[in-house]
């Protein structure tokens, strides 16, 4: 398994005169270019939290 570090980034954005937090997860190019990377650009994903293991899980959307 290829592993490296990414980042959680907050990019506040203004909508309708109000500021809202907008979070992004940066996935390094080394991971994205790996043949095992399961996603394509702009593909919908399902995001869930496993609170017991303190994990964020990202899966292909049905």
JSON list of N, CA and C in Angstrom, two decimals:
[
{"chain": "A", "resi": 1, "resn": "UNK", "atom": "N", "xyz": [0.85, -1.19, 0.00]},
{"chain": "A", "resi": 1, "resn": "UNK", "atom": "CA", "xyz": [0.00, 0.00, 0.00]},
{"chain": "A", "resi": 1, "resn": "UNK", "atom": "C", "xyz": [0.89, 1.24, 0.00]},
{"chain": "A", "resi": 2, "resn": "UNK", "atom": "N", "xyz": [0.60, 2.13, -0.92]},
{"chain": "A", "resi": 2, "resn": "UNK", "atom": "CA", "xyz": [1.31, 3.40, -0.99]},
{"chain": "A", "resi": 2, "resn": "UNK", "atom": "C", "xyz": [0.73, 4.33, 0.07]},
{"chain": "A", "resi": 3, "resn": "UNK", "atom": "N", "xyz": [1.57, 5.04, 0.79]},
{"chain": "A", "resi": 3, "resn": "UNK", "atom": "CA", "xyz": [1.11, 5.96, 1.83]},
{"chain": "A", "resi": 3, "resn": "UNK", "atom": "C", "xyz": [1.97, 7.21, 1.82]},
{"chain": "A", "resi": 4, "resn": "UNK", "atom": "N", "xyz": [1.33, 8.34, 2.05]},
{"chain": "A", "resi": 4, "resn": "UNK", "atom": "CA", "xyz": [2.01, 9.63, 2.20]},
{"chain": "A", "resi": 4, "resn": "UNK", "atom": "C", "xyz": [1.07, 10.54, 2.98]},
{"chain": "A", "resi": 5, "resn": "UNK", "atom": "N", "xyz": [1.38, 11.80, 3.09]},
{"chain": "A", "resi": 5, "resn": "UNK", "atom": "CA", "xyz": [0.56, 12.73, 3.87]},
{"chain": "A", "resi": 5, "resn": "UNK", "atom": "C", "xyz": [-0.17, 13.71, 2.96]},
{"chain": "A", "resi": 6, "resn": "UNK", "atom": "N", "xyz": [-1.41, 14.01, 3.32]},
{"chain": "A", "resi": 6, "resn": "UNK", "atom": "CA", "xyz": [-2.21, 15.02, 2.64]},
{"chain": "A", "resi": 6, "resn": "UNK", "atom": "C", "xyz": [-2.57, 16.10, 3.63]},
{"chain": "A", "resi": 7, "resn": "UNK", "atom": "N", "xyz": [-3.59, 16.88, 3.30]},
{"chain": "A", "resi": 7, "resn": "UNK", "atom": "CA", "xyz": [-4.01, 17.97, 4.19]},
{"chain": "A", "resi": 7, "resn": "UNK", "atom": "C", "xyz": [-5.52, 18.15, 4.15]},
{"chain": "A", "resi": 8, "resn": "UNK", "atom": "N", "xyz": [-6.06, 18.59, 5.28]},
{"chain": "A", "resi": 8, "resn": "UNK", "atom": "CA", "xyz": [-7.44, 19.05, 5.35]},
{"chain": "A", "resi": 8, "resn": "UNK", "atom": "C", "xyz": [-7.38, 20.56, 5.28]},
{"chain": "A", "resi": 9, "resn": "UNK", "atom": "N", "xyz": [-8.05, 21.13, 4.30]},
{"chain": "A", "resi": 9, "resn": "UNK", "atom": "CA", "xyz": [-7.96, 22.57, 4.04]},
{"chain": "A", "resi": 9, "resn": "UNK", "atom": "C", "xyz": [-9.35, 23.20, 4.18]},
{"chain": "A", "resi": 10, "resn": "UNK", "atom": "N", "xyz": [-9.43, 24.32, 4.89]},
{"chain": "A", "resi": 10, "resn": "UNK", "atom": "CA", "xyz": [-10.67, 25.09, 4.99]},
{"chain": "A", "resi": 10, "resn": "UNK", "atom": "C", "xyz": [-10.55, 26.31, 4.09]},
{"chain": "A", "resi": 11, "resn": "UNK", "atom": "N", "xyz": [-11.47, 26.42, 3.16]},
{"chain": "A", "resi": 11, "resn": "UNK", "atom": "CA", "xyz": [-11.53, 27.58, 2.27]},
{"chain": "A", "resi": 11, "resn": "UNK", "atom": "C", "xyz": [-12.88, 28.26, 2.47]},
{"chain": "A", "resi": 12, "resn": "UNK", "atom": "N", "xyz": [-12.97, 29.17, 3.45]},
{"chain": "A", "resi": 12, "resn": "UNK", "atom": "CA", "xyz": [-14.24, 29.86, 3.68]},
{"chain": "A", "resi": 12, "resn": "UNK", "atom": "C", "xyz": [-14.72, 30.54, 2.40]},
{"chain": "A", "resi": 13, "resn": "UNK", "atom": "N", "xyz": [-16.03, 30.47, 2.18]},
{"chain": "A", "resi": 13, "resn": "UNK", "atom": "CA", "xyz": [-16.61, 31.06, 0.98]},
{"chain": "A", "resi": 13, "resn": "UNK", "atom": "C", "xyz": [-17.85, 31.87, 1.35]},
{"chain": "A", "resi": 14, "resn": "UNK", "atom": "N", "xyz": [-18.11, 32.90, 0.60]},
{"chain": "A", "resi": 14, "resn": "UNK", "atom": "CA", "xyz": [-19.26, 33.75, 0.86]},
{"chain": "A", "resi": 14, "resn": "UNK", "atom": "C", "xyz": [-20.38, 33.39, -0.11]},
{"chain": "A", "resi": 15, "resn": "UNK", "atom": "N", "xyz": [-21.56, 33.10, 0.46]},
{"chain": "A", "resi": 15, "resn": "UNK", "atom": "CA", "xyz": [-22.74, 32.77, -0.33]},
{"chain": "A", "resi": 15, "resn": "UNK", "atom": "C", "xyz": [-23.92, 33.52, 0.25]},
{"chain": "A", "resi": 16, "resn": "UNK", "atom": "N", "xyz": [-24.60, 34.27, -0.58]},
{"chain": "A", "resi": 16, "resn": "UNK", "atom": "CA", "xyz": [-25.76, 35.01, -0.10]},
{"chain": "A", "resi": 16, "resn": "UNK", "atom": "C", "xyz": [-25.46, 35.97, 1.02]},
{"chain": "A", "resi": 17, "resn": "UNK", "atom": "N", "xyz": [-24.26, 36.55, 1.02]},
{"chain": "A", "resi": 17, "resn": "UNK", "atom": "CA", "xyz": [-23.87, 37.51, 2.03]},
{"chain": "A", "resi": 17, "resn": "UNK", "atom": "C", "xyz": [-23.38, 36.90, 3.33]},
{"chain": "A", "resi": 18, "resn": "UNK", "atom": "N", "xyz": [-23.38, 35.58, 3.44]},
{"chain": "A", "resi": 18, "resn": "UNK", "atom": "CA", "xyz": [-22.89, 34.91, 4.65]},
{"chain": "A", "resi": 18, "resn": "UNK", "atom": "C", "xyz": [-21.63, 34.12, 4.33]},
{"chain": "A", "resi": 19, "resn": "UNK", "atom": "N", "xyz": [-20.75, 34.01, 5.34]},
{"chain": "A", "resi": 19, "resn": "UNK", "atom": "CA", "xyz": [-19.54, 33.21, 5.18]},
{"chain": "A", "resi": 19, "resn": "UNK", "atom": "C", "xyz": [-19.80, 31.79, 5.68]},
{"chain": "A", "resi": 20, "resn": "UNK", "atom": "N", "xyz": [-19.36, 30.82, 4.90]},
{"chain": "A", "resi": 20, "resn": "UNK", "atom": "CA", "xyz": [-19.50, 29.42, 5.25]},
{"chain": "A", "resi": 20, "resn": "UNK", "atom": "C", "xyz": [-18.15, 28.72, 5.11]},
{"chain": "A", "resi": 21, "resn": "UNK", "atom": "N", "xyz": [-17.90, 27.76, 6.00]},
{"chain": "A", "resi": 21, "resn": "UNK", "atom": "CA", "xyz": [-16.68, 26.96, 5.88]},
{"chain": "A", "resi": 21, "resn": "UNK", "atom": "C", "xyz": [-16.88, 25.95, 4.76]},
{"chain": "A", "resi": 22, "resn": "UNK", "atom": "N", "xyz": [-15.84, 25.72, 3.98]},
{"chain": "A", "resi": 22, "resn": "UNK", "atom": "CA", "xyz": [-15.86, 24.73, 2.92]},
{"chain": "A", "resi": 22, "resn": "UNK", "atom": "C", "xyz": [-14.55, 23.96, 3.04]},
{"chain": "A", "resi": 23, "resn": "UNK", "atom": "N", "xyz": [-14.66, 22.67, 3.36]},
{"chain": "A", "resi": 23, "resn": "UNK", "atom": "CA", "xyz": [-13.46, 21.86, 3.61]},
{"chain": "A", "resi": 23, "resn": "UNK", "atom": "C", "xyz": [-13.14, 20.96, 2.42]},
{"chain": "A", "resi": 24, "resn": "UNK", "atom": "N", "xyz": [-11.85, 20.82, 2.16]},
{"chain": "A", "resi": 24, "resn": "UNK", "atom": "CA", "xyz": [-11.34, 19.97, 1.09]},
{"chain": "A", "resi": 24, "resn": "UNK", "atom": "C", "xyz": [-10.25, 19.08, 1.67]},
{"chain": "A", "resi": 25, "resn": "UNK", "atom": "N", "xyz": [-10.13, 17.88, 1.14]},
{"chain": "A", "resi": 25, "resn": "UNK", "atom": "CA", "xyz": [-9.02, 17.00, 1.49]},
{"chain": "A", "resi": 25, "resn": "UNK", "atom": "C", "xyz": [-8.09, 16.95, 0.29]},
{"chain": "A", "resi": 26, "resn": "UNK", "atom": "N", "xyz": [-6.84, 17.33, 0.51]},
{"chain": "A", "resi": 26, "resn": "UNK", "atom": "CA", "xyz": [-5.82, 17.31, -0.53]},
{"chain": "A", "resi": 26, "resn": "UNK", "atom": "C", "xyz": [-5.22, 15.91, -0.57]},
{"chain": "A", "resi": 27, "resn": "UNK", "atom": "N", "xyz": [-5.33, 15.26, -1.73]},
{"chain": "A", "resi": 27, "resn": "UNK", "atom": "CA", "xyz": [-4.74, 13.94, -1.93]},
{"chain": "A", "resi": 27, "resn": "UNK", "atom": "C", "xyz": [-3.50, 14.12, -2.80]},
{"chain": "A", "resi": 28, "resn": "UNK", "atom": "N", "xyz": [-2.33, 13.80, -2.30]},
{"chain": "A", "resi": 28, "resn": "UNK", "atom": "CA", "xyz": [-1.10, 14.01, -3.06]},
{"chain": "A", "resi": 28, "resn": "UNK", "atom": "C", "xyz": [-1.07, 13.24, -4.38]},
{"chain": "A", "resi": 29, "resn": "UNK", "atom": "N", "xyz": [-0.41, 13.80, -5.36]},
{"chain": "A", "resi": 29, "resn": "UNK", "atom": "CA", "xyz": [-0.36, 13.22, -6.70]},
{"chain": "A", "resi": 29, "resn": "UNK", "atom": "C", "xyz": [0.24, 11.82, -6.71]},
{"chain": "A", "resi": 30, "resn": "UNK", "atom": "N", "xyz": [1.16, 11.53, -5.78]},
{"chain": "A", "resi": 30, "resn": "UNK", "atom": "CA", "xyz": [1.74, 10.19, -5.73]},
{"chain": "A", "resi": 30, "resn": "UNK", "atom": "C", "xyz": [0.67, 9.12, -5.48]},
{"chain": "A", "resi": 31, "resn": "UNK", "atom": "N", "xyz": [-0.35, 9.47, -4.71]},
{"chain": "A", "resi": 31, "resn": "UNK", "atom": "CA", "xyz": [-1.45, 8.54, -4.43]},
{"chain": "A", "resi": 31, "resn": "UNK", "atom": "C", "xyz": [-2.39, 8.45, -5.63]},
{"chain": "A", "resi": 32, "resn": "UNK", "atom": "N", "xyz": [-2.74, 9.60, -6.19]},
{"chain": "A", "resi": 32, "resn": "UNK", "atom": "CA", "xyz": [-3.69, 9.64, -7.30]},
{"chain": "A", "resi": 32, "resn": "UNK", "atom": "C", "xyz": [-3.15, 8.92, -8.54]},
{"chain": "A", "resi": 33, "resn": "UNK", "atom": "N", "xyz": [-1.86, 9.02, -8.79]},
{"chain": "A", "resi": 33, "resn": "UNK", "atom": "CA", "xyz": [-1.26, 8.38, -9.97]},
{"chain": "A", "resi": 33, "resn": "UNK", "atom": "C", "xyz": [-0.99, 6.89, -9.78]},
{"chain": "A", "resi": 34, "resn": "UNK", "atom": "N", "xyz": [-1.11, 6.41, -8.56]},
{"chain": "A", "resi": 34, "resn": "UNK", "atom": "CA", "xyz": [-0.88, 4.99, -8.30]},
{"chain": "A", "resi": 34, "resn": "UNK", "atom": "C", "xyz": [-1.98, 4.16, -8.99]},
{"chain": "A", "resi": 35, "resn": "UNK", "atom": "N", "xyz": [-1.60, 3.03, -9.56]},
{"chain": "A", "resi": 35, "resn": "UNK", "atom": "CA", "xyz": [-2.56, 2.19, -10.29]},
{"chain": "A", "resi": 35, "resn": "UNK", "atom": "C", "xyz": [-3.68, 1.66, -9.39]},
{"chain": "A", "resi": 36, "resn": "UNK", "atom": "N", "xyz": [-3.48, 1.63, -8.10]},
{"chain": "A", "resi": 36, "resn": "UNK", "atom": "CA", "xyz": [-4.50, 1.15, -7.17]},
{"chain": "A", "resi": 36, "resn": "UNK", "atom": "C", "xyz": [-5.51, 2.23, -6.78]},
{"chain": "A", "resi": 37, "resn": "UNK", "atom": "N", "xyz": [-5.29, 3.48, -7.17]},
{"chain": "A", "resi": 37, "resn": "UNK", "atom": "CA", "xyz": [-6.21, 4.56, -6.79]},
{"chain": "A", "resi": 37, "resn": "UNK", "atom": "C", "xyz": [-7.57, 4.32, -7.45]},
{"chain": "A", "resi": 38, "resn": "UNK", "atom": "N", "xyz": [-8.66, 4.23, -6.67]},
{"chain": "A", "resi": 38, "resn": "UNK", "atom": "CA", "xyz": [-9.94, 3.78, -7.22]},
{"chain": "A", "resi": 38, "resn": "UNK", "atom": "C", "xyz": [-10.87, 4.85, -7.80]},
{"chain": "A", "resi": 39, "resn": "UNK", "atom": "N", "xyz": [-10.48, 6.12, -7.80]},
{"chain": "A", "resi": 39, "resn": "UNK", "atom": "CA", "xyz": [-11.40, 7.18, -8.22]},
{"chain": "A", "resi": 39, "resn": "UNK", "atom": "C", "xyz": [-10.90, 7.91, -9.46]},
{"chain": "A", "resi": 40, "resn": "UNK", "atom": "N", "xyz": [-11.86, 8.54, -10.15]},
{"chain": "A", "resi": 40, "resn": "UNK", "atom": "CA", "xyz": [-11.54, 9.39, -11.30]},
{"chain": "A", "resi": 40, "resn": "UNK", "atom": "C", "xyz": [-11.93, 10.83, -10.95]},
{"chain": "A", "resi": 41, "resn": "UNK", "atom": "N", "xyz": [-11.37, 11.77, -11.67]},
{"chain": "A", "resi": 41, "resn": "UNK", "atom": "CA", "xyz": [-11.68, 13.17, -11.44]},
{"chain": "A", "resi": 41, "resn": "UNK", "atom": "C", "xyz": [-13.19, 13.43, -11.57]},
{"chain": "A", "resi": 42, "resn": "UNK", "atom": "N", "xyz": [-13.73, 14.21, -10.65]},
{"chain": "A", "resi": 42, "resn": "UNK", "atom": "CA", "xyz": [-15.14, 14.62, -10.61]},
{"chain": "A", "resi": 42, "resn": "UNK", "atom": "C", "xyz": [-16.12, 13.48, -10.34]},
{"chain": "A", "resi": 43, "resn": "UNK", "atom": "N", "xyz": [-15.62, 12.33, -9.94]},
{"chain": "A", "resi": 43, "resn": "UNK", "atom": "CA", "xyz": [-16.49, 11.20, -9.61]},
{"chain": "A", "resi": 43, "resn": "UNK", "atom": "C", "xyz": [-17.13, 11.43, -8.24]},
{"chain": "A", "resi": 44, "resn": "UNK", "atom": "N", "xyz": [-18.42, 11.10, -8.13]},
{"chain": "A", "resi": 44, "resn": "UNK", "atom": "CA", "xyz": [-19.10, 11.22, -6.83]},
{"chain": "A", "resi": 44, "resn": "UNK", "atom": "C", "xyz": [-18.58, 10.15, -5.88]},
{"chain": "A", "resi": 45, "resn": "UNK", "atom": "N", "xyz": [-18.42, 10.53, -4.63]},
{"chain": "A", "resi": 45, "resn": "UNK", "atom": "CA", "xyz": [-17.96, 9.59, -3.60]},
{"chain": "A", "resi": 45, "resn": "UNK", "atom": "C", "xyz": [-18.87, 9.66, -2.39]},
{"chain": "A", "resi": 46, "resn": "UNK", "atom": "N", "xyz": [-18.90, 8.59, -1.64]},
{"chain": "A", "resi": 46, "resn": "UNK", "atom": "CA", "xyz": [-19.63, 8.54, -0.38]},
{"chain": "A", "resi": 46, "resn": "UNK", "atom": "C", "xyz": [-18.61, 8.72, 0.74]},
{"chain": "A", "resi": 47, "resn": "UNK", "atom": "N", "xyz": [-18.88, 9.63, 1.66]},
{"chain": "A", "resi": 47, "resn": "UNK", "atom": "CA", "xyz": [-17.96, 9.93, 2.76]},
{"chain": "A", "resi": 47, "resn": "UNK", "atom": "C", "xyz": [-18.66, 9.60, 4.07]},
{"chain": "A", "resi": 48, "resn": "UNK", "atom": "N", "xyz": [-17.99, 8.79, 4.89]},
{"chain": "A", "resi": 48, "resn": "UNK", "atom": "CA", "xyz": [-18.58, 8.45, 6.19]},
{"chain": "A", "resi": 48, "resn": "UNK", "atom": "C", "xyz": [-17.50, 8.40, 7.25]},
{"chain": "A", "resi": 49, "resn": "UNK", "atom": "N", "xyz": [-17.93, 8.44, 8.50]},
{"chain": "A", "resi": 49, "resn": "UNK", "atom": "CA", "xyz": [-17.01, 8.43, 9.63]},
{"chain": "A", "resi": 49, "resn": "UNK", "atom": "C", "xyz": [-17.21, 7.14, 10.42]},
{"chain": "A", "resi": 50, "resn": "UNK", "atom": "N", "xyz": [-16.11, 6.49, 10.73]},
{"chain": "A", "resi": 50, "resn": "UNK", "atom": "CA", "xyz": [-16.11, 5.37, 11.65]},
{"chain": "A", "resi": 50, "resn": "UNK", "atom": "C", "xyz": [-15.60, 5.94, 12.97]},
{"chain": "A", "resi": 51, "resn": "UNK", "atom": "N", "xyz": [-16.51, 6.32, 13.85]},
{"chain": "A", "resi": 51, "resn": "UNK", "atom": "CA", "xyz": [-16.16, 6.99, 15.10]},
{"chain": "A", "resi": 51, "resn": "UNK", "atom": "C", "xyz": [-15.37, 6.07, 16.03]},
{"chain": "A", "resi": 52, "resn": "UNK", "atom": "N", "xyz": [-15.66, 4.78, 15.98]},
{"chain": "A", "resi": 52, "resn": "UNK", "atom": "CA", "xyz": [-14.97, 3.83, 16.87]},
{"chain": "A", "resi": 52, "resn": "UNK", "atom": "C", "xyz": [-13.47, 3.78, 16.56]},
{"chain": "A", "resi": 53, "resn": "UNK", "atom": "N", "xyz": [-13.12, 3.78, 15.29]},
{"chain": "A", "resi": 53, "resn": "UNK", "atom": "CA", "xyz": [-11.71, 3.71, 14.89]},
{"chain": "A", "resi": 53, "resn": "UNK", "atom": "C", "xyz": [-11.12, 5.07, 14.52]},
{"chain": "A", "resi": 54, "resn": "UNK", "atom": "N", "xyz": [-11.92, 6.13, 14.66]},
{"chain": "A", "resi": 54, "resn": "UNK", "atom": "CA", "xyz": [-11.48, 7.49, 14.31]},
{"chain": "A", "resi": 54, "resn": "UNK", "atom": "C", "xyz": [-10.96, 7.54, 12.87]},
{"chain": "A", "resi": 55, "resn": "UNK", "atom": "N", "xyz": [-11.78, 7.03, 11.94]},
{"chain": "A", "resi": 55, "resn": "UNK", "atom": "CA", "xyz": [-11.41, 6.98, 10.53]},
{"chain": "A", "resi": 55, "resn": "UNK", "atom": "C", "xyz": [-12.44, 7.70, 9.67]},
{"chain": "A", "resi": 56, "resn": "UNK", "atom": "N", "xyz": [-11.95, 8.33, 8.63]},
{"chain": "A", "resi": 56, "resn": "UNK", "atom": "CA", "xyz": [-12.80, 8.89, 7.58]},
{"chain": "A", "resi": 56, "resn": "UNK", "atom": "C", "xyz": [-12.72, 7.91, 6.43]},
{"chain": "A", "resi": 57, "resn": "UNK", "atom": "N", "xyz": [-13.87, 7.46, 5.94]},
{"chain": "A", "resi": 57, "resn": "UNK", "atom": "CA", "xyz": [-13.91, 6.46, 4.88]},
{"chain": "A", "resi": 57, "resn": "UNK", "atom": "C", "xyz": [-14.52, 7.07, 3.64]},
{"chain": "A", "resi": 58, "resn": "UNK", "atom": "N", "xyz": [-13.82, 6.93, 2.51]},
{"chain": "A", "resi": 58, "resn": "UNK", "atom": "CA", "xyz": [-14.29, 7.46, 1.24]},
{"chain": "A", "resi": 58, "resn": "UNK", "atom": "C", "xyz": [-14.46, 6.28, 0.30]},
{"chain": "A", "resi": 59, "resn": "UNK", "atom": "N", "xyz": [-15.68, 6.13, -0.24]},
{"chain": "A", "resi": 59, "resn": "UNK", "atom": "CA", "xyz": [-16.01, 5.02, -1.13]},
{"chain": "A", "resi": 59, "resn": "UNK", "atom": "C", "xyz": [-16.65, 5.54, -2.41]},
{"chain": "A", "resi": 60, "resn": "UNK", "atom": "N", "xyz": [-16.66, 4.71, -3.45]},
{"chain": "A", "resi": 60, "resn": "UNK", "atom": "CA", "xyz": [-17.37, 5.08, -4.67]},
{"chain": "A", "resi": 60, "resn": "UNK", "atom": "C", "xyz": [-18.85, 5.20, -4.32]},
{"chain": "A", "resi": 61, "resn": "UNK", "atom": "N", "xyz": [-19.51, 6.19, -4.86]},
{"chain": "A", "resi": 61, "resn": "UNK", "atom": "CA", "xyz": [-20.94, 6.38, -4.63]},
{"chain": "A", "resi": 61, "resn": "UNK", "atom": "C", "xyz": [-21.72, 5.36, -5.46]},
{"chain": "A", "resi": 62, "resn": "UNK", "atom": "N", "xyz": [-22.83, 4.88, -4.92]},
{"chain": "A", "resi": 62, "resn": "UNK", "atom": "CA", "xyz": [-23.64, 3.92, -5.69]},
{"chain": "A", "resi": 62, "resn": "UNK", "atom": "C", "xyz": [-24.28, 4.56, -6.91]}
]
